[in-house]
Amino acid sequence: MESPKVTVRDEAGSVCVVSCSGEFDQDSVGLLQAACDRETAGRELLVVDVRDVSFADSSFLNTLIRLRHTRRLSLAGPLPDQLYRLLELTGALPLFEVREGGRIG
């Protein structure tokens, strides 16, 4: 298992970028949730950079959906194949704006 890592950085304006890498499942997705709860309050846009996510299960997807319901959220891509399939198979893909090439602005 590739250890999950979450980093947070502020961008211009009121944008916060949360970069995720590694494998996320029910035991590790709390890292993403905690970082977003702690670091992104009051931001107009939350961008979750998922380019380096090597595995994501339904708990990762559930966290993304919950975050989307609390603030404006975009995914920075391109989406990894496995995450793309998860979003497509569950019908969740249309819920997310995907910024290809990792464009933030």
N, C-alpha and C. Protein backbone atom coordinates (compact mmCIF):
# COMPACT_ATOMS: atom_id res chain seq x y z
N MET A 1 0.85 -1.19 0.00
CA MET A 1 0.00 0.00 0.00
C MET A 1 0.88 1.24 0.00
N GLU A 2 0.55 2.16 -0.90
CA GLU A 2 1.26 3.44 -0.97
C GLU A 2 0.64 4.38 0.06
N SER A 3 1.44 4.81 1.02
CA SER A 3 0.94 5.66 2.10
C SER A 3 0.28 6.91 1.55
N PRO A 4 -0.88 7.26 2.10
CA PRO A 4 -1.56 8.47 1.65
C PRO A 4 -0.89 9.72 2.20
N LYS A 5 -0.96 10.77 1.42
CA LYS A 5 -0.40 12.05 1.83
C LYS A 5 -1.35 13.15 1.38
N VAL A 6 -1.54 14.14 2.25
CA VAL A 6 -2.40 15.27 1.94
C VAL A 6 -1.63 16.54 2.28
N THR A 7 -1.54 17.46 1.33
CA THR A 7 -0.92 18.76 1.58
C THR A 7 -1.90 19.86 1.17
N VAL A 8 -1.80 20.98 1.84
CA VAL A 8 -2.72 22.10 1.60
C VAL A 8 -1.92 23.34 1.28
N ARG A 9 -2.37 24.08 0.25
CA ARG A 9 -1.74 25.36 -0.06
C ARG A 9 -2.81 26.36 -0.50
N ASP A 10 -2.56 27.60 -0.19
CA ASP A 10 -3.46 28.68 -0.61
C ASP A 10 -3.02 29.17 -1.97
N GLU A 11 -3.98 29.48 -2.82
CA GLU A 11 -3.73 30.07 -4.13
C GLU A 11 -4.26 31.49 -4.11
N ALA A 12 -4.14 32.17 -5.22
CA ALA A 12 -4.62 33.55 -5.33
C ALA A 12 -6.10 33.63 -4.98
N GLY A 13 -6.47 34.75 -4.42
CA GLY A 13 -7.87 34.94 -4.06
C GLY A 13 -8.26 34.08 -2.88
N SER A 14 -9.40 33.48 -2.99
CA SER A 14 -9.91 32.66 -1.90
C SER A 14 -9.98 31.20 -2.31
N VAL A 15 -8.89 30.72 -2.93
CA VAL A 15 -8.82 29.34 -3.41
C VAL A 15 -7.85 28.56 -2.54
N CYS A 16 -8.26 27.37 -2.16
CA CYS A 16 -7.39 26.48 -1.40
C CYS A 16 -7.25 25.18 -2.19
N VAL A 17 -6.00 24.72 -2.34
CA VAL A 17 -5.72 23.50 -3.07
C VAL A 17 -5.27 22.43 -2.09
N VAL A 18 -5.96 21.31 -2.12
CA VAL A 18 -5.60 20.16 -1.29
C VAL A 18 -5.11 19.07 -2.24
N SER A 19 -3.82 18.74 -2.13
CA SER A 19 -3.22 17.73 -3.00
C SER A 19 -3.19 16.39 -2.28
N CYS A 20 -3.69 15.37 -2.97
CA CYS A 20 -3.74 14.02 -2.41
C CYS A 20 -2.84 13.11 -3.23
N SER A 21 -2.11 12.24 -2.56
CA SER A 21 -1.31 11.24 -3.25
C SER A 21 -1.34 9.95 -2.45
N GLY A 22 -1.17 8.84 -3.17
CA GLY A 22 -1.17 7.54 -2.51
C GLY A 22 -2.54 6.87 -2.56
N GLU A 23 -2.74 5.94 -1.64
CA GLU A 23 -3.96 5.14 -1.60
C GLU A 23 -4.87 5.59 -0.47
N PHE A 24 -6.15 5.78 -0.82
CA PHE A 24 -7.14 6.23 0.16
C PHE A 24 -8.26 5.21 0.29
N ASP A 25 -8.48 4.76 1.52
CA ASP A 25 -9.57 3.85 1.83
C ASP A 25 -10.20 4.30 3.14
N GLN A 26 -11.07 3.47 3.70
CA GLN A 26 -11.79 3.88 4.90
C GLN A 26 -10.86 4.16 6.09
N ASP A 27 -9.68 3.56 6.10
CA ASP A 27 -8.75 3.78 7.19
C ASP A 27 -7.91 5.04 7.03
N SER A 28 -7.80 5.57 5.82
CA SER A 28 -6.92 6.72 5.60
C SER A 28 -7.61 7.98 5.10
N VAL A 29 -8.87 7.87 4.70
CA VAL A 29 -9.56 9.02 4.13
C VAL A 29 -9.77 10.14 5.16
N GLY A 30 -9.65 9.81 6.42
CA GLY A 30 -9.75 10.82 7.47
C GLY A 30 -8.69 11.91 7.32
N LEU A 31 -7.55 11.58 6.71
CA LEU A 31 -6.51 12.59 6.46
C LEU A 31 -7.04 13.72 5.58
N LEU A 32 -7.77 13.35 4.54
CA LEU A 32 -8.35 14.34 3.63
C LEU A 32 -9.41 15.17 4.36
N GLN A 33 -10.30 14.49 5.04
CA GLN A 33 -11.38 15.19 5.75
C GLN A 33 -10.82 16.15 6.80
N ALA A 34 -9.85 15.69 7.57
CA ALA A 34 -9.27 16.53 8.63
C ALA A 34 -8.57 17.75 8.04
N ALA A 35 -7.82 17.55 6.97
CA ALA A 35 -7.13 18.68 6.34
C ALA A 35 -8.13 19.71 5.82
N CYS A 36 -9.20 19.24 5.22
CA CYS A 36 -10.21 20.16 4.69
C CYS A 36 -10.94 20.88 5.82
N ASP A 37 -11.25 20.18 6.89
CA ASP A 37 -11.93 20.80 8.02
C ASP A 37 -11.04 21.86 8.67
N ARG A 38 -9.77 21.54 8.78
CA ARG A 38 -8.83 22.39 9.51
C ARG A 38 -8.32 23.57 8.67
N GLU A 39 -8.05 23.34 7.40
CA GLU A 39 -7.30 24.31 6.60
C GLU A 39 -8.11 25.10 5.58
N THR A 40 -9.32 24.68 5.25
CA THR A 40 -9.99 25.30 4.11
C THR A 40 -11.22 26.13 4.48
N ALA A 41 -11.46 26.32 5.75
CA ALA A 41 -12.64 27.09 6.17
C ALA A 41 -12.60 28.50 5.59
N GLY A 42 -13.72 28.96 5.11
CA GLY A 42 -13.83 30.32 4.62
C GLY A 42 -13.33 30.55 3.20
N ARG A 43 -12.86 29.51 2.55
CA ARG A 43 -12.39 29.66 1.17
C ARG A 43 -13.57 29.56 0.21
N GLU A 44 -13.54 30.33 -0.87
CA GLU A 44 -14.63 30.29 -1.84
C GLU A 44 -14.58 29.03 -2.69
N LEU A 45 -13.37 28.54 -2.96
CA LEU A 45 -13.22 27.38 -3.82
C LEU A 45 -12.20 26.42 -3.21
N LEU A 46 -12.58 25.16 -3.15
CA LEU A 46 -11.69 24.09 -2.74
C LEU A 46 -11.36 23.27 -3.97
N VAL A 47 -10.07 23.16 -4.29
CA VAL A 47 -9.63 22.33 -5.40
C VAL A 47 -8.91 21.14 -4.81
N VAL A 48 -9.39 19.94 -5.12
CA VAL A 48 -8.74 18.72 -4.65
C VAL A 48 -7.95 18.17 -5.83
N ASP A 49 -6.63 18.19 -5.69
CA ASP A 49 -5.73 17.70 -6.73
C ASP A 49 -5.59 16.19 -6.53
N VAL A 50 -6.16 15.43 -7.47
CA VAL A 50 -6.21 13.96 -7.35
C VAL A 50 -5.28 13.27 -8.34
N ARG A 51 -4.44 14.02 -9.03
CA ARG A 51 -3.59 13.44 -10.08
C ARG A 51 -2.71 12.31 -9.57
N ASP A 52 -2.29 12.35 -8.31
CA ASP A 52 -1.37 11.35 -7.78
C ASP A 52 -2.04 10.34 -6.85
N VAL A 53 -3.36 10.24 -6.93
CA VAL A 53 -4.08 9.23 -6.14
C VAL A 53 -3.95 7.90 -6.89
N SER A 54 -3.32 6.93 -6.25
CA SER A 54 -3.11 5.64 -6.91
C SER A 54 -4.25 4.67 -6.64
N PHE A 55 -5.03 4.90 -5.60
CA PHE A 55 -6.21 4.07 -5.31
C PHE A 55 -7.18 4.89 -4.47
N ALA A 56 -8.46 4.76 -4.78
CA ALA A 56 -9.50 5.41 -3.99
C ALA A 56 -10.71 4.48 -3.94
N ASP A 57 -11.27 4.31 -2.74
CA ASP A 57 -12.46 3.47 -2.63
C ASP A 57 -13.68 4.36 -2.39
N SER A 58 -14.78 3.72 -2.07
CA SER A 58 -16.04 4.45 -1.90
C SER A 58 -15.99 5.45 -0.75
N SER A 59 -15.15 5.22 0.25
CA SER A 59 -15.05 6.19 1.34
C SER A 59 -14.40 7.49 0.87
N PHE A 60 -13.46 7.41 -0.06
CA PHE A 60 -12.85 8.60 -0.66
C PHE A 60 -13.91 9.35 -1.47
N LEU A 61 -14.66 8.63 -2.27
CA LEU A 61 -15.74 9.24 -3.05
C LEU A 61 -16.77 9.89 -2.14
N ASN A 62 -17.15 9.21 -1.07
CA ASN A 62 -18.11 9.75 -0.13
C ASN A 62 -17.60 11.06 0.49
N THR A 63 -16.32 11.10 0.81
CA THR A 63 -15.73 12.32 1.37
C THR A 63 -15.78 13.46 0.35
N LEU A 64 -15.45 13.18 -0.90
CA LEU A 64 -15.52 14.20 -1.93
C LEU A 64 -16.94 14.74 -2.08
N ILE A 65 -17.92 13.85 -2.06
CA ILE A 65 -19.32 14.27 -2.20
C ILE A 65 -19.74 15.12 -1.01
N ARG A 66 -19.37 14.71 0.20
CA ARG A 66 -19.70 15.50 1.39
C ARG A 66 -19.05 16.88 1.33
N LEU A 67 -17.78 16.93 0.91
CA LEU A 67 -17.11 18.23 0.79
C LEU A 67 -17.81 19.10 -0.24
N ARG A 68 -18.24 18.50 -1.33
CA ARG A 68 -18.94 19.23 -2.39
C ARG A 68 -20.23 19.86 -1.89
N HIS A 69 -20.86 19.22 -0.92
CA HIS A 69 -22.11 19.75 -0.37
C HIS A 69 -21.87 20.89 0.62
N THR A 70 -20.64 21.10 1.03
CA THR A 70 -20.36 22.16 2.01
C THR A 70 -19.69 23.38 1.41
N ARG A 71 -19.20 23.26 0.18
CA ARG A 71 -18.49 24.38 -0.47
C ARG A 71 -18.34 24.10 -1.96
N ARG A 72 -17.96 25.11 -2.71
CA ARG A 72 -17.66 24.92 -4.13
C ARG A 72 -16.39 24.08 -4.24
N LEU A 73 -16.43 23.05 -5.06
CA LEU A 73 -15.32 22.11 -5.14
C LEU A 73 -15.04 21.73 -6.58
N SER A 74 -13.76 21.66 -6.92
CA SER A 74 -13.31 21.17 -8.23
C SER A 74 -12.24 20.13 -7.99
N LEU A 75 -12.09 19.24 -8.97
CA LEU A 75 -11.01 18.27 -8.94
C LEU A 75 -9.97 18.69 -9.96
N ALA A 76 -8.70 18.68 -9.58
CA ALA A 76 -7.61 18.95 -10.51
C ALA A 76 -7.16 17.60 -11.07
N GLY A 77 -7.19 17.50 -12.39
CA GLY A 77 -6.85 16.24 -13.04
C GLY A 77 -5.64 16.39 -13.92
N PRO A 78 -5.40 15.46 -14.76
CA PRO A 78 -6.35 14.44 -15.18
C PRO A 78 -6.61 13.41 -14.08
N LEU A 79 -7.82 12.88 -14.12
CA LEU A 79 -8.19 11.86 -13.13
C LEU A 79 -7.42 10.58 -13.40
N PRO A 80 -6.86 9.97 -12.35
CA PRO A 80 -6.25 8.65 -12.52
C PRO A 80 -7.31 7.65 -13.01
N ASP A 81 -6.89 6.67 -13.79
CA ASP A 81 -7.83 5.71 -14.38
C ASP A 81 -8.75 5.07 -13.36
N GLN A 82 -8.20 4.62 -12.25
CA GLN A 82 -9.01 3.92 -11.24
C GLN A 82 -10.06 4.86 -10.64
N LEU A 83 -9.68 6.09 -10.34
CA LEU A 83 -10.63 7.05 -9.78
C LEU A 83 -11.68 7.42 -10.82
N TYR A 84 -11.27 7.58 -12.05
CA TYR A 84 -12.22 7.87 -13.13
C TYR A 84 -13.27 6.76 -13.22
N ARG A 85 -12.83 5.51 -13.20
CA ARG A 85 -13.77 4.38 -13.27
C ARG A 85 -14.72 4.37 -12.08
N LEU A 86 -14.20 4.66 -10.88
CA LEU A 86 -15.05 4.72 -9.69
C LEU A 86 -16.13 5.78 -9.85
N LEU A 87 -15.74 6.97 -10.30
CA LEU A 87 -16.71 8.05 -10.49
C LEU A 87 -17.72 7.71 -11.59
N GLU A 88 -17.23 7.10 -12.65
CA GLU A 88 -18.11 6.75 -13.77
C GLU A 88 -19.09 5.63 -13.39
N LEU A 89 -18.60 4.58 -12.77
CA LEU A 89 -19.45 3.44 -12.40
C LEU A 89 -20.52 3.81 -11.38
N THR A 90 -20.21 4.75 -10.50
CA THR A 90 -21.17 5.14 -9.48
C THR A 90 -22.11 6.25 -9.95
N GLY A 91 -21.87 6.79 -11.14
CA GLY A 91 -22.69 7.89 -11.64
C GLY A 91 -22.34 9.23 -11.03
N ALA A 92 -21.21 9.30 -10.32
CA ALA A 92 -20.83 10.53 -9.63
C ALA A 92 -20.00 11.48 -10.49
N LEU A 93 -19.52 11.04 -11.63
CA LEU A 93 -18.65 11.88 -12.45
C LEU A 93 -19.26 13.24 -12.79
N PRO A 94 -20.55 13.30 -13.16
CA PRO A 94 -21.14 14.62 -13.50
C PRO A 94 -21.24 15.58 -12.30
N LEU A 95 -21.05 15.08 -11.09
CA LEU A 95 -21.13 15.94 -9.92
C LEU A 95 -19.94 16.88 -9.78
N PHE A 96 -18.85 16.54 -10.47
CA PHE A 96 -17.60 17.26 -10.25
C PHE A 96 -17.11 18.00 -11.49
N GLU A 97 -16.66 19.22 -11.26
CA GLU A 97 -15.93 19.95 -12.28
C GLU A 97 -14.49 19.43 -12.20
N VAL A 98 -13.97 18.99 -13.35
CA VAL A 98 -12.60 18.49 -13.40
C VAL A 98 -11.77 19.47 -14.20
N ARG A 99 -10.73 19.98 -13.59
CA ARG A 99 -9.82 20.93 -14.24
C ARG A 99 -8.64 20.14 -14.76
N GLU A 100 -8.71 19.80 -16.03
CA GLU A 100 -7.67 18.99 -16.67
C GLU A 100 -6.34 19.70 -16.67
N GLY A 101 -5.29 18.94 -16.55
CA GLY A 101 -3.95 19.52 -16.55
C GLY A 101 -3.62 20.22 -15.25
N GLY A 102 -4.48 20.06 -14.25
CA GLY A 102 -4.21 20.64 -12.96
C GLY A 102 -4.39 22.15 -12.90
N ARG A 103 -5.01 22.73 -13.94
CA ARG A 103 -5.25 24.19 -13.93
C ARG A 103 -6.06 24.55 -12.68
N ILE A 104 -5.61 25.53 -11.97
CA ILE A 104 -6.31 25.94 -10.76
C ILE A 104 -7.17 27.16 -11.04
N GLY A 105 -6.65 28.12 -11.77
CA GLY A 105 -7.38 29.36 -12.02
C GLY A 105 -8.39 29.27 -13.10
